[in-house]
CSV table of C-alpha atoms in Angstrom, one decimal:
chain,number,residue,atom,x,y,z
P,1,MET,CA,0.0,-0.1,0.0
P,2,ARG,CA,2.8,2.4,1.0
P,3,ALA,CA,4.4,1.8,-2.7
P,4,ILE,CA,1.0,2.7,-4.3
P,5,LYS,CA,0.8,5.9,-2.2
P,6,SER,CA,4.3,6.7,-3.4
P,7,PHE,CA,3.7,6.5,-6.8
P,8,LEU,CA,0.3,8.3,-6.7
P,9,VAL,CA,2.6,11.1,-5.4
P,10,ILE,CA,4.9,10.7,-8.2
P,11,ALA,CA,2.0,10.9,-10.8
P,12,ALA,CA,0.6,13.9,-9.0
P,13,VAL,CA,4.0,15.8,-9.5
P,14,ALA,CA,4.4,14.9,-12.9
P,15,LEU,CA,0.9,15.9,-13.9
P,16,SER,CA,1.5,19.2,-12.1
P,17,GLY,CA,4.2,20.2,-14.5
P,18,CYS,CA,6.6,20.1,-11.8
P,19,ALA,CA,8.8,16.9,-13.0
P,20,THR,CA,12.3,17.5,-13.7
P,21,GLY,CA,12.7,19.4,-17.1
P,22,PRO,CA,15.6,19.9,-19.4
P,23,THR,CA,18.7,21.1,-17.8
P,24,THR,CA,19.6,23.3,-20.9
P,25,PRO,CA,18.3,26.7,-21.3
P,26,PRO,CA,15.2,27.3,-23.3
P,27,PRO,CA,15.2,28.5,-26.8
P,28,THR,CA,14.9,32.1,-27.5
P,29,PHE,CA,13.2,33.8,-30.7
P,30,PRO,CA,15.3,36.4,-31.5
P,31,GLY,CA,13.2,39.6,-33.6
P,32,ILE,CA,10.2,38.2,-32.1
P,33,GLU,CA,9.3,41.8,-31.2
P,34,GLN,CA,8.9,42.6,-35.0
P,35,SER,CA,5.3,40.9,-35.0
P,36,ASP,CA,4.2,42.9,-32.1
P,37,LYS,CA,2.1,44.9,-34.8
P,38,ILE,CA,0.0,41.7,-35.2
P,39,THR,CA,-3.4,41.5,-33.3
P,40,ILE,CA,-4.2,38.4,-31.9
P,41,GLU,CA,-7.9,38.0,-31.5
P,42,ASP,CA,-8.3,35.3,-28.8
P,43,LEU,CA,-11.4,33.7,-29.3
P,44,ARG,CA,-10.5,30.6,-27.4
P,45,PRO,CA,-12.7,29.1,-24.6
P,46,LYS,CA,-11.1,30.7,-21.5
P,47,SER,CA,-10.3,26.9,-19.9
P,48,GLU,CA,-7.9,26.1,-22.9
P,49,SER,CA,-5.6,28.6,-21.5
P,50,GLU,CA,-5.7,27.0,-18.0
P,51,LYS,CA,-4.1,23.9,-16.5
P,52,GLU,CA,-6.2,21.1,-15.5
P,53,ILE,CA,-5.4,17.5,-14.2
P,54,PHE,CA,-8.4,15.3,-15.5
P,55,SER,CA,-8.1,12.9,-13.3
P,56,LEU,CA,-5.4,10.9,-10.8
P,57,LEU,CA,-7.6,7.8,-10.4
P,58,ILE,CA,-5.6,5.0,-12.4
P,59,THR,CA,-8.9,3.3,-13.3
P,60,SER,CA,-10.2,6.3,-14.9
P,61,SER,CA,-10.0,6.9,-18.8
P,62,ALA,CA,-8.9,10.2,-18.1
P,63,TYR,CA,-6.3,9.2,-15.6
P,64,ALA,CA,-2.7,10.9,-16.4
P,65,ILE,CA,-3.9,13.3,-19.0
P,66,TYR,CA,-3.9,16.8,-18.5
P,67,ARG,CA,-4.2,20.4,-20.1
P,68,VAL,CA,-1.1,22.7,-20.2
P,69,ALA,CA,-1.5,26.2,-19.2
P,70,ASP,CA,-0.4,29.2,-21.4
P,71,GLU,CA,2.1,30.4,-18.8
P,72,ALA,CA,4.0,27.1,-19.1
P,73,THR,CA,6.0,28.5,-22.1
P,74,LYS,CA,7.4,32.0,-23.0
P,75,PRO,CA,6.4,33.1,-25.4
P,76,THR,CA,2.8,31.4,-25.2
P,77,GLY,CA,1.7,29.4,-27.9
P,78,PRO,CA,-0.9,32.0,-29.6
P,79,ARG,CA,2.1,34.6,-29.5
P,80,LEU,CA,4.6,32.3,-31.1
P,81,LEU,CA,1.8,31.6,-33.8
P,82,ALA,CA,1.4,35.1,-34.3
P,83,HIS,CA,5.2,35.7,-35.0
P,84,ARG,CA,5.5,32.8,-37.3
P,85,ALA,CA,2.4,33.8,-39.1
P,86,TYR,CA,4.0,37.1,-39.7
P,87,GLU,CA,7.2,35.5,-40.9
P,88,ALA,CA,5.2,33.2,-43.4
P,89,PHE,CA,2.5,35.7,-44.8
P,90,PRO,CA,3.9,39.1,-46.0
P,91,GLU,CA,0.1,39.9,-46.6
P,92,LEU,CA,-0.3,40.3,-43.1
P,93,ALA,CA,1.2,43.3,-42.9
P,94,ALA,CA,-1.9,45.0,-44.6
P,95,GLN,CA,-4.2,42.9,-42.5
P,96,PRO,CA,-2.2,42.6,-39.2
P,97,ARG,CA,-4.9,40.7,-37.3
P,98,ILE,CA,-5.2,37.0,-36.9
P,99,LYS,CA,-7.8,34.8,-35.1
P,100,VAL,CA,-7.1,32.2,-32.6
P,101,LEU,CA,-10.1,30.1,-32.2
P,102,HIS,CA,-8.5,27.1,-30.4
P,103,PHE,CA,-5.1,26.6,-29.3
P,104,VAL,CA,-4.6,24.1,-26.6
P,105,THR,CA,-2.3,21.6,-25.4
P,106,TYR,CA,-2.8,18.1,-23.8
P,107,ALA,CA,-0.1,15.6,-22.2
P,108,ASN,CA,-0.9,12.1,-22.0
P,109,LEU,CA,1.2,10.2,-19.8
P,110,GLN,CA,-1.2,7.4,-19.4
P,111,SER,CA,0.7,4.4,-20.3
P,112,GLN,CA,3.9,5.7,-18.6
P,113,LEU,CA,2.3,6.2,-15.3
P,114,ARG,CA,0.2,3.3,-15.1
P,115,LYS,CA,3.3,1.1,-15.8
P,116,SER,CA,5.3,3.1,-13.0
P,117,VAL,CA,2.4,2.1,-10.6
P,118,THR,CA,2.3,-1.5,-11.4
P,119,LEU,CA,5.9,-1.7,-11.2
P,120,GLY,CA,6.1,0.0,-7.8
P,121,VAL,CA,3.6,-2.3,-6.3
P,122,LEU,CA,5.8,-5.4,-7.6
P,123,THR,CA,9.0,-3.9,-6.9
P,124,GLY,CA,8.9,-1.1,-4.5
P,125,PRO,CA,10.5,2.4,-4.8
P,126,ILE,CA,13.9,0.7,-4.6
P,127,GLY,CA,13.3,-1.5,-7.2
P,128,VAL,CA,11.9,1.2,-9.8
P,129,ALA,CA,15.0,3.2,-9.0
P,130,LEU,CA,17.3,0.2,-9.9
P,131,ILE,CA,15.5,-0.3,-13.0
P,132,GLY,CA,15.8,3.6,-14.0
P,133,PRO,CA,13.4,5.8,-15.9
P,134,PRO,CA,12.2,4.3,-19.1
P,135,THR,CA,13.4,5.2,-22.7
P,136,TYR,CA,11.2,5.5,-25.6
P,137,PRO,CA,12.1,5.2,-29.4
P,138,ALA,CA,12.3,8.6,-31.0
P,139,SER,CA,9.4,9.3,-33.7
P,140,ASP,CA,8.2,12.1,-36.0
P,141,VAL,CA,5.6,14.8,-35.2
P,142,VAL,CA,2.4,14.0,-37.0
P,143,THR,CA,0.3,17.1,-37.8
P,144,THR,CA,-3.2,16.5,-39.8
P,145,PRO,CA,-5.9,18.8,-40.7
P,146,ILE,CA,-9.4,18.4,-38.8
P,147,ASP,CA,-12.7,19.7,-38.8
P,148,SER,CA,-12.9,22.4,-36.2
P,149,THR,CA,-16.3,20.9,-35.2
P,150,GLN,CA,-14.5,18.1,-33.7
P,151,LEU,CA,-13.5,20.5,-30.8
P,152,GLU,CA,-16.9,21.3,-30.2
P,153,LYS,CA,-17.9,17.8,-30.2
P,154,THR,CA,-15.5,17.0,-27.4
P,155,ALA,CA,-15.9,19.9,-25.1
P,156,GLY,CA,-17.0,19.4,-21.4
P,157,ASP,CA,-16.7,16.0,-20.0
P,158,GLU,CA,-15.1,14.4,-23.0
P,159,GLU,CA,-12.1,16.8,-23.2
P,160,HIS,CA,-9.9,14.5,-21.9
P,161,THR,CA,-10.4,12.1,-25.3
P,162,ARG,CA,-8.6,14.8,-27.3
P,163,ALA,CA,-5.4,13.3,-26.0
P,164,TYR,CA,-6.2,10.1,-26.9
P,165,PHE,CA,-3.9,8.4,-30.0
P,166,THR,CA,-4.2,5.5,-32.0
P,167,GLU,CA,-2.0,2.4,-32.0
P,168,GLN,CA,-0.8,3.2,-35.6
P,169,GLU,CA,0.2,6.9,-34.3
P,170,ASN,CA,2.1,5.8,-31.4
P,171,PRO,CA,2.6,2.2,-31.4
P,172,THR,CA,5.0,2.0,-28.3
P,173,LYS,CA,2.6,4.3,-26.3
P,174,SER,CA,5.2,6.9,-25.4
P,175,PRO,CA,4.3,9.9,-23.6
P,176,VAL,CA,2.8,12.6,-26.0
P,177,ASN,CA,1.7,16.2,-26.2
P,178,VAL,CA,-1.2,16.4,-28.2
P,179,ILE,CA,-1.7,20.1,-29.6
P,180,TYR,CA,-4.8,21.6,-31.3
P,181,ILE,CA,-4.6,24.8,-33.4
P,182,ASP,CA,-7.8,26.5,-35.1
P,183,THR,CA,-7.0,29.8,-36.8
P,184,GLU,CA,-8.5,32.1,-39.1
P,185,ILE,CA,-5.6,34.0,-40.9
P,186,LEU,CA,-6.1,36.5,-43.8
P,187,GLY,CA,-9.8,35.4,-44.0
P,188,LYS,CA,-9.1,31.7,-44.0
P,189,ARG,CA,-9.8,29.1,-41.1
P,190,VAL,CA,-7.9,26.0,-40.8
P,191,ALA,CA,-7.7,23.5,-37.5
P,192,SER,CA,-5.0,21.1,-37.2
P,193,ARG,CA,-3.9,18.5,-34.7
P,194,CYS,CA,-0.5,17.7,-33.8
P,195,LEU,CA,1.0,14.6,-32.0
P,196,VAL,CA,4.6,15.1,-30.6
P,197,PRO,CA,6.2,11.9,-29.1
P,198,PRO,CA,9.6,11.9,-28.2
P,199,VAL,CA,11.6,13.6,-31.1
P,200,ALA,CA,14.7,12.1,-32.9
P,201,GLY,CA,17.6,14.1,-31.9
P,202,LYS,CA,15.7,16.1,-29.0
P,203,PRO,CA,16.1,14.2,-25.8
P,204,ASN,CA,15.2,17.1,-24.0
P,205,LEU,CA,12.4,18.9,-26.0
P,206,PHE,CA,11.1,22.1,-24.5
P,207,LEU,CA,7.2,22.5,-25.1
P,208,VAL,CA,7.9,25.6,-26.8
P,209,GLU,CA,9.9,24.0,-29.5
P,210,ALA,CA,7.2,21.4,-29.9
P,211,PHE,CA,4.7,24.4,-30.4
P,212,ASP,CA,7.2,25.9,-33.1
P,213,MET,CA,7.0,22.5,-34.9
P,214,CYS,CA,3.2,22.0,-34.9
P,215,ILE,CA,2.8,26.1,-35.8
P,216,ALA,CA,5.3,25.3,-39.0
P,217,ASN,CA,3.1,22.4,-40.1
P,218,HIS,CA,-0.1,24.4,-39.4
P,219,LEU,CA,0.9,27.1,-41.3
P,220,ALA,CA,2.0,24.8,-44.1
P,221,ILE,CA,-1.5,23.4,-44.1
P,222,HIS,CA,-3.0,26.7,-44.4
P,223,ARG,CA,-0.9,27.7,-47.3
P,224,ASP,CA,-1.8,24.6,-49.3
P,225,THR,CA,-5.7,24.7,-48.2
P,226,ARG,CA,-8.0,26.3,-50.6
P,227,PRO,CA,-10.6,28.7,-48.8
P,228,VAL,CA,-13.8,27.2,-47.6
P,229,ASN,CA,-15.8,29.4,-49.8
P,230,ALA,CA,-13.4,28.8,-52.9
P,231,ALA,CA,-15.2,28.0,-56.3
P,232,LYS,CA,-15.1,24.2,-56.9
């Protein structure tokens, strides 16, 4: 029983965002002040900018899933989005405004923490310490366009399901971040879902670096997607 309690505490610490992070300094974004002229019309539900732990109950389908607060990174996701959009679309000089309908990040640690709790019950904290932290194979960031109504349908009690992944997406069940971005830029609305597993060459990936990858992919989709009201 003491082992179970110990690992529930570990789970709570990890989910609260207080787990040990990279020891290298976070990246900086020189010249980001140049995009201060871009107005960000933040139309997100207020909760998307706030941290929430969905469940610490190991039997819950929402266990070890949490929403990451805006303040977890500097710059915030929407601010970095505005900067990268400014760089990608010179037309924004004449229309310096973007609408952010959704920008929300989830961390899914279910498999990792369930294994840790089970291992703790079987071997105790000392056994886990001897075995050491788990390692996961590196994979690729995967970004796909989505219908923005998917986010409306999963609001409320089903919000934690946004952090789910398929076996094909994450066969090793590594811890992942899932980032949703829904924007209107230059009159065109695009929504995307970005799955960020452990990334090759980035053993200590900062969340803001994950944002940067997902934003680049989102803007590429925006560039390649025809407007919704375009003639067919």
